[in-house]
PDB file of C-alpha atoms in Angstrom:
ATOM      1  CA  UNK Q 123      73.385  10.015 -21.951  1.00  0.00           C
ATOM      2  CA  UNK Q 124      72.273   6.313 -22.066  1.00  0.00           C
ATOM      3  CA  UNK Q 125      69.047   4.959 -21.257  1.00  0.00           C
ATOM      4  CA  UNK Q 126      69.656   2.348 -18.518  1.00  0.00           C
ATOM      5  CA  UNK Q 127      67.464  -0.833 -17.505  1.00  0.00           C
ATOM      6  CA  UNK Q 128      68.499  -1.831 -13.917  1.00  0.00           C
ATOM      7  CA  UNK Q 129      66.573  -5.002 -13.470  1.00  0.00           C
ATOM      8  CA  UNK Q 130      66.746  -7.549 -10.694  1.00  0.00           C
ATOM      9  CA  UNK Q 131      65.991 -11.451 -11.429  1.00  0.00           C
ATOM     10  CA  UNK Q 132      63.248 -11.673  -8.394  1.00  0.00           C
ATOM     11  CA  UNK Q 133      59.623 -10.173  -7.748  1.00  0.00           C
ATOM     12  CA  UNK Q 134      59.520  -7.382  -5.124  1.00  0.00           C
ATOM     13  CA  UNK Q 135      60.086  -8.405  -1.962  1.00  0.00           C
ATOM     14  CA  UNK Q 136      61.302  -6.096   1.155  1.00  0.00           C
ATOM     15  CA  UNK Q 137      63.353  -8.927   3.029  1.00  0.00           C
ATOM     16  CA  UNK Q 138      65.156 -10.038  -0.111  1.00  0.00           C
ATOM     17  CA  UNK Q 139      67.702  -8.653  -2.701  1.00  0.00           C
ATOM     18  CA  UNK Q 140      64.946  -6.649  -4.866  1.00  0.00           C
ATOM     19  CA  UNK Q 141      65.648  -3.679  -6.495  1.00  0.00           C
ATOM     20  CA  UNK Q 142      64.855  -1.405  -3.321  1.00  0.00           C
ATOM     21  CA  UNK Q 143      68.181  -2.916  -1.854  1.00  0.00           C
ATOM     22  CA  UNK Q 144      69.890  -0.779  -5.070  1.00  0.00           C
ATOM     23  CA  UNK Q 145      68.751   2.455  -4.570  1.00  0.00           C
ATOM     24  CA  UNK Q 146      72.099   3.998  -4.333  1.00  0.00           C
ATOM     25  CA  UNK Q 147      73.368   2.548  -7.313  1.00  0.00           C
ATOM     26  CA  UNK Q 148      70.262   3.981  -9.546  1.00  0.00           C
ATOM     27  CA  UNK Q 149      70.881   7.331  -7.792  1.00  0.00           C
ATOM     28  CA  UNK Q 150      74.672   7.439  -8.934  1.00  0.00           C
ATOM     29  CA  UNK Q 151      73.773   6.613 -12.156  1.00  0.00           C
ATOM     30  CA  UNK Q 152      70.819   8.880 -12.395  1.00  0.00           C
ATOM     31  CA  UNK Q 153      73.244  11.974 -11.146  1.00  0.00           C
ATOM     32  CA  UNK Q 154      75.366  10.931 -13.983  1.00  0.00           C
ATOM     33  CA  UNK Q 155      73.121  12.198 -16.196  1.00  0.00           C
ATOM     34  CA  UNK Q 156      71.617   8.764 -17.492  1.00  0.00           C
ATOM     35  CA  UNK Q 157      67.791   7.858 -17.713  1.00  0.00           C
ATOM     36  CA  UNK Q 158      67.591   4.840 -15.320  1.00  0.00           C
ATOM     37  CA  UNK Q 159      64.633   2.842 -15.034  1.00  0.00           C
ATOM     38  CA  UNK Q 160      64.922   0.471 -12.073  1.00  0.00           C
ATOM     39  CA  UNK Q 161      62.843  -2.305 -11.262  1.00  0.00           C
ATOM     40  CA  UNK Q 162      61.912  -5.708 -10.283  1.00  0.00           C
ATOM     41  CA  UNK Q 163      60.155  -8.733 -12.556  1.00  0.00           C
ATOM     42  CA  UNK Q 164      56.875  -8.442 -12.416  1.00  0.00           C
ATOM     43  CA  UNK Q 165      56.201 -12.302 -11.736  1.00  0.00           C
ATOM     44  CA  UNK Q 166      57.746 -15.147 -10.825  1.00  0.00           C
ATOM     45  CA  UNK Q 167      57.871 -17.972 -13.784  1.00  0.00           C
ATOM     46  CA  UNK Q 168      56.181 -15.964 -16.214  1.00  0.00           C
ATOM     47  CA  UNK Q 169      57.521 -14.126 -19.232  1.00  0.00           C
ATOM     48  CA  UNK Q 170      58.516 -10.156 -17.789  1.00  0.00           C
ATOM     49  CA  UNK Q 171      56.904  -7.498 -20.262  1.00  0.00           C
ATOM     50  CA  UNK Q 172      59.996  -5.844 -20.127  1.00  0.00           C
ATOM     51  CA  UNK Q 173      62.549  -8.396 -20.171  1.00  0.00           C
ATOM     52  CA  UNK Q 174      61.261 -10.509 -22.415  1.00  0.00           C
ATOM     53  CA  UNK Q 175      60.836  -7.883 -25.195  1.00  0.00           C
ATOM     54  CA  UNK Q 176      64.153  -6.011 -24.400  1.00  0.00           C
ATOM     55  CA  UNK Q 177      65.290  -6.123 -27.699  1.00  0.00           C
ATOM     56  CA  UNK Q 178      62.549  -4.198 -29.170  1.00  0.00           C
ATOM     57  CA  UNK Q 179      62.757  -1.362 -26.946  1.00  0.00           C
ATOM     58  CA  UNK Q 180      64.990   1.472 -26.915  1.00  0.00           C
ATOM     59  CA  UNK Q 181      67.239   0.882 -23.693  1.00  0.00           C
ATOM     60  CA  UNK Q 182      70.985   1.172 -24.393  1.00  0.00           C
ATOM     61  CA  UNK Q 183      71.930  -0.819 -21.426  1.00  0.00           C
ATOM     62  CA  UNK Q 184      70.890  -3.658 -19.109  1.00  0.00           C
ATOM     63  CA  UNK Q 185      72.373  -3.677 -15.914  1.00  0.00           C
ATOM     64  CA  UNK Q 186      71.181  -7.109 -14.890  1.00  0.00           C
ATOM     65  CA  UNK Q 187      71.253  -8.149 -10.889  1.00  0.00           C
ATOM     66  CA  UNK Q 188      70.716 -11.685 -10.922  1.00  0.00           C
ATOM     67  CA  UNK Q 189      69.666 -12.488  -7.278  1.00  0.00           C
ATOM     68  CA  UNK Q 190      67.934 -15.525  -7.917  1.00  0.00           C
ATOM     69  CA  UNK Q 191      68.595 -19.212  -7.032  1.00  0.00           C
ATOM     70  CA  UNK Q 192      68.433 -20.140 -10.485  1.00  0.00           C
ATOM     71  CA  UNK Q 193      64.716 -19.487 -11.928  1.00  0.00           C
ATOM     72  CA  UNK Q 194      65.147 -15.624 -12.381  1.00  0.00           C
ATOM     73  CA  UNK Q 195      64.806 -15.475 -16.340  1.00  0.00           C
ATOM     74  CA  UNK Q 196      62.746 -17.511 -18.853  1.00  0.00           C
ATOM     75  CA  UNK Q 197      63.813 -18.905 -22.399  1.00  0.00           C
ATOM     76  CA  UNK Q 198      62.229 -16.165 -24.057  1.00  0.00           C
ATOM     77  CA  UNK Q 199      63.919 -13.437 -21.413  1.00  0.00           C
ATOM     78  CA  UNK Q 200      67.138 -15.065 -21.924  1.00  0.00           C
ATOM     79  CA  UNK Q 201      66.714 -14.972 -26.115  1.00  0.00           C
ATOM     80  CA  UNK Q 202      65.591 -11.371 -25.950  1.00  0.00           C
ATOM     81  CA  UNK Q 203      68.848 -10.798 -24.024  1.00  0.00           C
ATOM     82  CA  UNK Q 204      71.155 -12.119 -26.361  1.00  0.00           C
ATOM     83  CA  UNK Q 205      69.510 -10.430 -29.005  1.00  0.00           C
ATOM     84  CA  UNK Q 206      69.653  -7.147 -27.469  1.00  0.00           C
ATOM     85  CA  UNK Q 207      73.436  -7.459 -27.497  1.00  0.00           C
ATOM     86  CA  UNK Q 208      73.622  -8.632 -31.184  1.00  0.00           C
ATOM     87  CA  UNK Q 209      72.229  -5.718 -31.774  1.00  0.00           C
ATOM     88  CA  UNK Q 210      74.977  -3.832 -30.363  1.00  0.00           C
ATOM     89  CA  UNK Q 211      73.810  -2.454 -26.935  1.00  0.00           C
ATOM     90  CA  UNK Q 212      75.621  -3.293 -23.427  1.00  0.00           C
ATOM     91  CA  UNK Q 213      75.033  -5.745 -20.549  1.00  0.00           C
ATOM     92  CA  UNK Q 214      76.242  -5.712 -17.269  1.00  0.00           C
ATOM     93  CA  UNK Q 215      75.498  -8.881 -14.924  1.00  0.00           C
ATOM     94  CA  UNK Q 216      76.347  -9.472 -11.361  1.00  0.00           C
ATOM     95  CA  UNK Q 217      75.567 -12.913  -9.385  1.00  0.00           C
ATOM     96  CA  UNK Q 218      76.630 -14.268  -6.074  1.00  0.00           C
ATOM     97  CA  UNK Q 219      78.107 -17.220  -3.981  1.00  0.00           C
ATOM     98  CA  UNK Q 220      77.477 -20.810  -5.226  1.00  0.00           C
ATOM     99  CA  UNK Q 221      74.458 -21.151  -7.572  1.00  0.00           C
ATOM    100  CA  UNK Q 222      72.894 -17.699  -6.734  1.00  0.00           C
ATOM    101  CA  UNK Q 223      72.200 -15.799 -10.008  1.00  0.00           C
ATOM    102  CA  UNK Q 224      72.455 -19.008 -12.114  1.00  0.00           C
ATOM    103  CA  UNK Q 225      69.981 -18.102 -14.499  1.00  0.00           C
ATOM    104  CA  UNK Q 226      72.556 -16.156 -16.260  1.00  0.00           C
ATOM    105  CA  UNK Q 227      74.047 -19.503 -18.114  1.00  0.00           C
ATOM    106  CA  UNK Q 228      71.082 -19.114 -20.437  1.00  0.00           C
ATOM    107  CA  UNK Q 229      72.806 -15.692 -21.827  1.00  0.00           C
ATOM    108  CA  UNK Q 230      75.155 -17.022 -24.688  1.00  0.00           C
ATOM    109  CA  UNK Q 231      78.842 -16.119 -23.853  1.00  0.00           C
ATOM    110  CA  UNK Q 232      77.786 -13.831 -20.684  1.00  0.00           C
ATOM    111  CA  UNK Q 233      76.363 -17.111 -19.238  1.00  0.00           C
ATOM    112  CA  UNK Q 234      79.357 -19.257 -19.802  1.00  0.00           C
ATOM    113  CA  UNK Q 235      81.984 -16.436 -18.124  1.00  0.00           C
ATOM    114  CA  UNK Q 236      79.928 -17.126 -14.785  1.00  0.00           C
ATOM    115  CA  UNK Q 237      80.300 -20.485 -12.843  1.00  0.00           C
ATOM    116  CA  UNK Q 238      78.495 -21.769 -10.108  1.00  0.00           C
ATOM    117  CA  UNK Q 239      78.391 -25.041  -7.769  1.00  0.00           C
ATOM    118  CA  UNK Q 240      76.033 -27.566  -9.616  1.00  0.00           C
ATOM    119  CA  UNK Q 241      76.120 -25.577 -13.033  1.00  0.00           C
ATOM    120  CA  UNK Q 242      79.332 -24.841 -15.004  1.00  0.00           C
ATOM    121  CA  UNK Q 243      81.070 -25.687 -11.968  1.00  0.00           C
ATOM    122  CA  UNK Q 244      83.710 -23.144 -10.859  1.00  0.00           C
ATOM    123  CA  UNK Q 245      86.882 -24.627 -11.721  1.00  0.00           C
ATOM    124  CA  UNK Q 246      88.632 -24.562  -8.459  1.00  0.00           C
ATOM    125  CA  UNK Q 247      85.863 -26.260  -6.471  1.00  0.00           C
ATOM    126  CA  UNK Q 248      87.420 -24.870  -3.492  1.00  0.00           C
ATOM    127  CA  UNK Q 249      85.128 -23.908  -0.429  1.00  0.00           C
ATOM    128  CA  UNK Q 250      86.841 -20.440   0.440  1.00  0.00           C
ATOM    129  CA  UNK Q 251      84.893 -18.561   2.937  1.00  0.00           C
ATOM    130  CA  UNK Q 252      84.747 -20.564   6.204  1.00  0.00           C
ATOM    131  CA  UNK Q 253      82.505 -18.761   8.399  1.00  0.00           C
ATOM    132  CA  UNK Q 254      79.156 -19.306   6.587  1.00  0.00           C
ATOM    133  CA  UNK Q 255      78.827 -23.234   6.571  1.00  0.00           C
ATOM    134  CA  UNK Q 256      75.741 -23.297   4.864  1.00  0.00           C
ATOM    135  CA  UNK Q 257      77.047 -21.281   1.410  1.00  0.00           C
ATOM    136  CA  UNK Q 258      79.427 -23.671  -0.432  1.00  0.00           C
ATOM    137  CA  UNK Q 259      81.981 -23.042  -3.317  1.00  0.00           C
ATOM    138  CA  UNK Q 260      82.708 -20.707  -4.931  1.00  0.00           C
ATOM    139  CA  UNK Q 261      82.559 -18.842  -2.175  1.00  0.00           C
ATOM    140  CA  UNK Q 262      85.589 -16.157  -2.109  1.00  0.00           C
ATOM    141  CA  UNK Q 263      86.020 -14.131   1.048  1.00  0.00           C
ATOM    142  CA  UNK Q 264      87.003 -11.097   0.033  1.00  0.00           C
ATOM    143  CA  UNK Q 265      86.251  -9.248   3.542  1.00  0.00           C
ATOM    144  CA  UNK Q 266      83.262  -8.133   5.340  1.00  0.00           C
ATOM    145  CA  UNK Q 267      80.267  -6.415   4.320  1.00  0.00           C
ATOM    146  CA  UNK Q 268      81.002  -2.625   4.837  1.00  0.00           C
ATOM    147  CA  UNK Q 269      84.787  -3.223   4.261  1.00  0.00           C
ATOM    148  CA  UNK Q 270      86.880  -2.544   1.058  1.00  0.00           C
ATOM    149  CA  UNK Q 271      89.155  -5.134  -0.746  1.00  0.00           C
ATOM    150  CA  UNK Q 272      92.074  -4.196  -2.753  1.00  0.00           C
ATOM    151  CA  UNK Q 273      91.912  -4.492  -6.412  1.00  0.00           C
ATOM    152  CA  UNK Q 274      94.711  -6.718  -8.427  1.00  0.00           C
ATOM    153  CA  UNK Q 275      94.794  -5.110 -12.147  1.00  0.00           C
ATOM    154  CA  UNK Q 276      97.587  -5.781 -14.898  1.00  0.00           C
ATOM    155  CA  UNK Q 277      99.082  -3.230 -17.376  1.00  0.00           C
ATOM    156  CA  UNK Q 278      97.576  -1.120 -18.875  1.00  0.00           C
ATOM    157  CA  UNK Q 279      95.021  -0.462 -16.821  1.00  0.00           C
ATOM    158  CA  UNK Q 280      91.521  -0.828 -18.521  1.00  0.00           C
ATOM    159  CA  UNK Q 281      89.742   2.252 -19.136  1.00  0.00           C
ATOM    160  CA  UNK Q 282      87.236   0.636 -16.840  1.00  0.00           C
ATOM    161  CA  UNK Q 283      89.399   1.429 -13.569  1.00  0.00           C
ATOM    162  CA  UNK Q 284      90.993   4.853 -14.415  1.00  0.00           C
ATOM    163  CA  UNK Q 285      90.295   7.403 -12.224  1.00  0.00           C
ATOM    164  CA  UNK Q 286      91.771  11.308 -11.686  1.00  0.00           C
ATOM    165  CA  UNK Q 287      91.479  10.429  -8.050  1.00  0.00           C
ATOM    166  CA  UNK Q 288      94.332   8.697  -7.076  1.00  0.00           C
ATOM    167  CA  UNK Q 289      97.854   8.850  -7.461  1.00  0.00           C
ATOM    168  CA  UNK Q 290      98.085   5.335  -9.253  1.00  0.00           C
ATOM    169  CA  UNK Q 291      95.118   6.656 -11.938  1.00  0.00           C
ATOM    170  CA  UNK Q 292      93.082   3.741 -11.029  1.00  0.00           C
ATOM    171  CA  UNK Q 293      90.755   2.716  -9.257  1.00  0.00           C
ATOM    172  CA  UNK Q 294      92.392   0.577  -5.846  1.00  0.00           C
ATOM    173  CA  UNK Q 295      89.025  -0.408  -3.868  1.00  0.00           C
ATOM    174  CA  UNK Q 296      85.952  -2.043  -4.382  1.00  0.00           C
ATOM    175  CA  UNK Q 297      83.617  -3.168  -1.460  1.00  0.00           C
ATOM    176  CA  UNK Q 298      84.123  -6.436   0.092  1.00  0.00           C
ATOM    177  CA  UNK Q 299      81.897  -9.246   0.481  1.00  0.00           C
ATOM    178  CA  UNK Q 300      82.314 -12.407   2.694  1.00  0.00           C
ATOM    179  CA  UNK Q 301      81.190 -14.731  -0.178  1.00  0.00           C
ATOM    180  CA  UNK Q 302      81.760 -13.710  -3.876  1.00  0.00           C
ATOM    181  CA  UNK Q 303      80.777 -15.602  -6.727  1.00  0.00           C
ATOM    182  CA  UNK Q 304      83.316 -17.123  -9.967  1.00  0.00           C
ATOM    183  CA  UNK Q 305      83.549 -15.423 -13.220  1.00  0.00           C
ATOM    184  CA  UNK Q 306      86.518 -16.319 -15.839  1.00  0.00           C
ATOM    185  CA  UNK Q 307      87.916 -15.507 -19.360  1.00  0.00           C
ATOM    186  CA  UNK Q 308      86.950 -18.959 -20.667  1.00  0.00           C
ATOM    187  CA  UNK Q 309      85.341 -17.548 -23.987  1.00  0.00           C
ATOM    188  CA  UNK Q 310      86.864 -15.793 -27.294  1.00  0.00           C
ATOM    189  CA  UNK Q 311      86.507 -12.037 -26.554  1.00  0.00           C
ATOM    190  CA  UNK Q 312      86.564 -12.197 -22.625  1.00  0.00           C
ATOM    191  CA  UNK Q 313      89.599 -10.698 -20.346  1.00  0.00           C
ATOM    192  CA  UNK Q 314      90.160 -10.731 -16.907  1.00  0.00           C
ATOM    193  CA  UNK Q 315      89.313  -7.122 -15.937  1.00  0.00           C
ATOM    194  CA  UNK Q 316      90.294  -6.795 -12.154  1.00  0.00           C
ATOM    195  CA  UNK Q 317      91.238  -9.819  -9.414  1.00  0.00           C
ATOM    196  CA  UNK Q 318      90.653  -9.657  -5.771  1.00  0.00           C
ATOM    197  CA  UNK Q 319      92.673 -11.601  -3.054  1.00  0.00           C
ATOM    198  CA  UNK Q 320      90.826 -13.909  -0.710  1.00  0.00           C
ATOM    199  CA  UNK Q 321      91.833 -12.760   3.288  1.00  0.00           C
ATOM    200  CA  UNK Q 322      91.395 -16.582   4.309  1.00  0.00           C
ATOM    201  CA  UNK Q 323      93.314 -18.477   1.856  1.00  0.00           C
ATOM    202  CA  UNK Q 324      95.058 -15.623   0.182  1.00  0.00           C
ATOM    203  CA  UNK Q 325      94.241 -17.182  -3.045  1.00  0.00           C
ATOM    204  CA  UNK Q 326      93.538 -14.711  -6.428  1.00  0.00           C
ATOM    205  CA  UNK Q 327      89.967 -14.761  -7.837  1.00  0.00           C
ATOM    206  CA  UNK Q 328      88.419 -12.745 -10.748  1.00  0.00           C
ATOM    207  CA  UNK Q 329      86.183  -9.851  -9.533  1.00  0.00           C
ATOM    208  CA  UNK Q 330      85.138  -9.076 -12.972  1.00  0.00           C
ATOM    209  CA  UNK Q 331      85.407 -10.008 -16.706  1.00  0.00           C
ATOM    210  CA  UNK Q 332      84.621  -8.084 -19.912  1.00  0.00           C
ATOM    211  CA  UNK Q 333      83.932  -8.927 -23.268  1.00  0.00           C
ATOM    212  CA  UNK Q 334      84.350  -6.685 -25.990  1.00  0.00           C
ATOM    213  CA  UNK Q 335      84.575  -7.141 -29.684  1.00  0.00           C
ATOM    214  CA  UNK Q 336      82.672 -10.371 -30.193  1.00  0.00           C
ATOM    215  CA  UNK Q 337      81.105 -10.770 -33.742  1.00  0.00           C
ATOM    216  CA  UNK Q 338      77.539 -11.665 -34.482  1.00  0.00           C
ATOM    217  CA  UNK Q 339      77.112 -14.974 -37.022  1.00  0.00           C
ATOM    218  CA  UNK Q 340      75.711 -12.294 -39.856  1.00  0.00           C
ATOM    219  CA  UNK Q 341      79.278 -10.143 -38.900  1.00  0.00           C
ATOM    220  CA  UNK Q 342      77.799  -7.717 -36.799  1.00  0.00           C
ATOM    221  CA  UNK Q 343      79.934  -6.179 -33.573  1.00  0.00           C
ATOM    222  CA  UNK Q 344      78.105  -7.239 -30.473  1.00  0.00           C
ATOM    223  CA  UNK Q 345      77.885  -4.955 -27.639  1.00  0.00           C
ATOM    224  CA  UNK Q 346      80.166  -4.912 -24.688  1.00  0.00           C
ATOM    225  CA  UNK Q 347      79.446  -6.584 -21.319  1.00  0.00           C
ATOM    226  CA  UNK Q 348      80.744  -6.855 -17.997  1.00  0.00           C
ATOM    227  CA  UNK Q 349      80.235  -9.867 -15.500  1.00  0.00           C
ATOM    228  CA  UNK Q 350      80.814  -9.280 -11.661  1.00  0.00           C
ATOM    229  CA  UNK Q 351      81.698 -11.670  -9.082  1.00  0.00           C
ATOM    230  CA  UNK Q 352      78.822 -10.181  -7.146  1.00  0.00           C
ATOM    231  CA  UNK Q 353      75.709  -8.000  -6.540  1.00  0.00           C
ATOM    232  CA  UNK Q 354      77.295  -6.770  -3.675  1.00  0.00           C
ATOM    233  CA  UNK Q 355      79.775  -4.348  -5.330  1.00  0.00           C
ATOM    234  CA  UNK Q 356      76.501  -2.662  -6.037  1.00  0.00           C
ATOM    235  CA  UNK Q 357      74.044  -3.073  -3.245  1.00  0.00           C
ATOM    236  CA  UNK Q 358      73.069  -0.359  -0.764  1.00  0.00           C
ATOM    237  CA  UNK Q 359      74.264  -2.387   1.750  1.00  0.00           C
ATOM    238  CA  UNK Q 360      78.001  -2.678   1.058  1.00  0.00           C
ATOM    239  CA  UNK Q 361      78.020   1.021   0.505  1.00  0.00           C
ATOM    240  CA  UNK Q 362      75.983   1.945   3.558  1.00  0.00           C
ATOM    241  CA  UNK Q 363      75.318  -0.362   6.409  1.00  0.00           C
ATOM    242  CA  UNK Q 364      73.038   1.932   7.902  1.00  0.00           C
ATOM    243  CA  UNK Q 365      70.857   0.943   4.634  1.00  0.00           C
ATOM    244  CA  UNK Q 366      70.010  -2.494   5.954  1.00  0.00           C
ATOM    245  CA  UNK Q 367      69.803  -5.789   4.666  1.00  0.00           C
ATOM    246  CA  UNK Q 368      67.542  -8.829   4.494  1.00  0.00           C
ATOM    247  CA  UNK Q 369      66.665 -10.812   7.734  1.00  0.00           C
ATOM    248  CA  UNK Q 370      68.856 -13.700   6.466  1.00  0.00           C
ATOM    249  CA  UNK Q 371      72.217 -12.002   6.144  1.00  0.00           C
ATOM    250  CA  UNK Q 372      74.087 -13.100   9.453  1.00  0.00           C
ATOM    251  CA  UNK Q 373      77.690 -12.242   8.690  1.00  0.00           C
ATOM    252  CA  UNK Q 374      79.278  -9.323  11.234  1.00  0.00           C
ATOM    253  CA  UNK Q 375      80.056  -6.278   9.328  1.00  0.00           C
ATOM    254  CA  UNK Q 376      82.903  -4.180   8.871  1.00  0.00           C
ATOM    255  CA  UNK Q 377      83.981  -0.492   9.632  1.00  0.00           C
ATOM    256  CA  UNK Q 378      86.097   0.577   7.208  1.00  0.00           C
ATOM    257  CA  UNK Q 379      83.725   2.403   4.908  1.00  0.00           C
ATOM    258  CA  UNK Q 380      82.264   4.449   7.793  1.00  0.00           C
ATOM    259  CA  UNK Q 381      85.749   5.099   8.962  1.00  0.00           C
ATOM    260  CA  UNK Q 382      86.843   6.355   5.526  1.00  0.00           C
ATOM    261  CA  UNK Q 383      84.405   6.852   3.007  1.00  0.00           C
ATOM    262  CA  UNK Q 384      86.904   8.828   0.800  1.00  0.00           C
ATOM    263  CA  UNK Q 385      87.424   5.151  -1.048  1.00  0.00           C
ATOM    264  CA  UNK Q 386      83.863   4.654  -1.850  1.00  0.00           C
ATOM    265  CA  UNK Q 387      83.612   7.954  -3.389  1.00  0.00           C
ATOM    266  CA  UNK Q 388      86.463   6.808  -5.619  1.00  0.00           C
ATOM    267  CA  UNK Q 389      84.960   3.790  -6.253  1.00  0.00           C
ATOM    268  CA  UNK Q 390      82.067   5.449  -7.765  1.00  0.00           C
ATOM    269  CA  UNK Q 391      83.893   6.290 -10.665  1.00  0.00           C
ATOM    270  CA  UNK Q 392      83.729   2.791 -11.599  1.00  0.00           C
ATOM    271  CA  UNK Q 393      79.832   2.856 -11.662  1.00  0.00           C
ATOM    272  CA  UNK Q 394      80.485   6.288 -13.961  1.00  0.00           C
ATOM    273  CA  UNK Q 395      83.218   4.416 -16.155  1.00  0.00           C
ATOM    274  CA  UNK Q 396      80.734   1.339 -16.455  1.00  0.00           C
ATOM    275  CA  UNK Q 397      77.561   3.562 -17.733  1.00  0.00           C
ATOM    276  CA  UNK Q 398      80.192   5.263 -20.303  1.00  0.00           C
ATOM    277  CA  UNK Q 399      81.824   2.106 -21.907  1.00  0.00           C
ATOM    278  CA  UNK Q 400      78.880  -0.016 -22.035  1.00  0.00           C
ATOM    279  CA  UNK Q 401      76.968   2.517 -24.030  1.00  0.00           C
ATOM    280  CA  UNK Q 402      76.497   1.543 -27.637  1.00  0.00           C
ATOM    281  CA  UNK Q 403      79.438   2.471 -29.859  1.00  0.00           C
ATOM    282  CA  UNK Q 404      76.833   3.414 -32.912  1.00  0.00           C
ATOM    283  CA  UNK Q 405      73.185   3.304 -32.914  1.00  0.00           C
ATOM    284  CA  UNK Q 406      72.673  -0.116 -34.052  1.00  0.00           C
ATOM    285  CA  UNK Q 407      69.069   0.064 -32.604  1.00  0.00           C
ATOM    286  CA  UNK Q 408      66.566  -2.328 -34.086  1.00  0.00           C
ATOM    287  CA  UNK Q 409      64.420   0.800 -36.299  1.00  0.00           C
ATOM    288  CA  UNK Q 410      61.211  -0.865 -34.468  1.00  0.00           C
ATOM    289  CA  UNK Q 411      62.316  -0.464 -31.078  1.00  0.00           C
ATOM    290  CA  UNK Q 412      59.622   1.334 -29.103  1.00  0.00           C
ATOM    291  CA  UNK Q 413      59.410   2.982 -25.355  1.00  0.00           C
ATOM    292  CA  UNK Q 414      59.066   1.285 -22.331  1.00  0.00           C
ATOM    293  CA  UNK Q 415      55.737   3.455 -22.246  1.00  0.00           C
ATOM    294  CA  UNK Q 416      52.703   1.380 -22.406  1.00  0.00           C
ATOM    295  CA  UNK Q 417      54.526  -2.146 -21.975  1.00  0.00           C
ATOM    296  CA  UNK Q 418      54.836  -2.365 -18.238  1.00  0.00           C
TER     297      UNK Q 418
END
């Protein structure tokens, strides 16, 4: 069992992608036996009492849903997250199109694998999604919200993508989204986990990148990390359209998940695999690590 912090980079907001939009993900992790703390930021601009002390707390993993427009992490929070990984603990990040989630760029190598529009630009610099003119690159169109997208993987199949629920033995489908962001294996220790294919241009793009085996300057093995091209792989709306979306979501939804929920059930093996893979390989926690109790 892992102690997981499931965290968004914005404050509570009923008409945005705050933590209430990821309850199905939290439920899935809890059902798998993990201890989950799900929360949004306390305030904007000030150091968050949990994120800014993350390396001193007793979490095993951080699942960071970067739903901000670039101001989602303070310098102190970014530094604490880097130290968290340097202490051997695991981090997942998920962002979205254009510059959404660009606060991740302060996370060292984990930030570098994320490419945006203005900062650390996506090398392709190509507008892919054509349906929403207000959203610029990177905006890879993998399909409609509520639909599936096929996953392209290499051999051997990574442990994160293995399942006993398909004949192929791997996760074959991810939730789709009209405009996914860009991640790349551009730093030592990074590798492409899976790719998608644009339904508009036919171009391949990276769905997720793993970082494994990185070494700190002191010679310690850093915690594993996973960078996802979009938080919509995990959002309630992309698993169940009836959960609804913020009012600014204007794209027409798809019907595939409602027609065939069995593929979503298989995809949830990916969620369980991530939680297992990100768990610290050794008990490398600081001896002064404390519980979240009394911090909030």
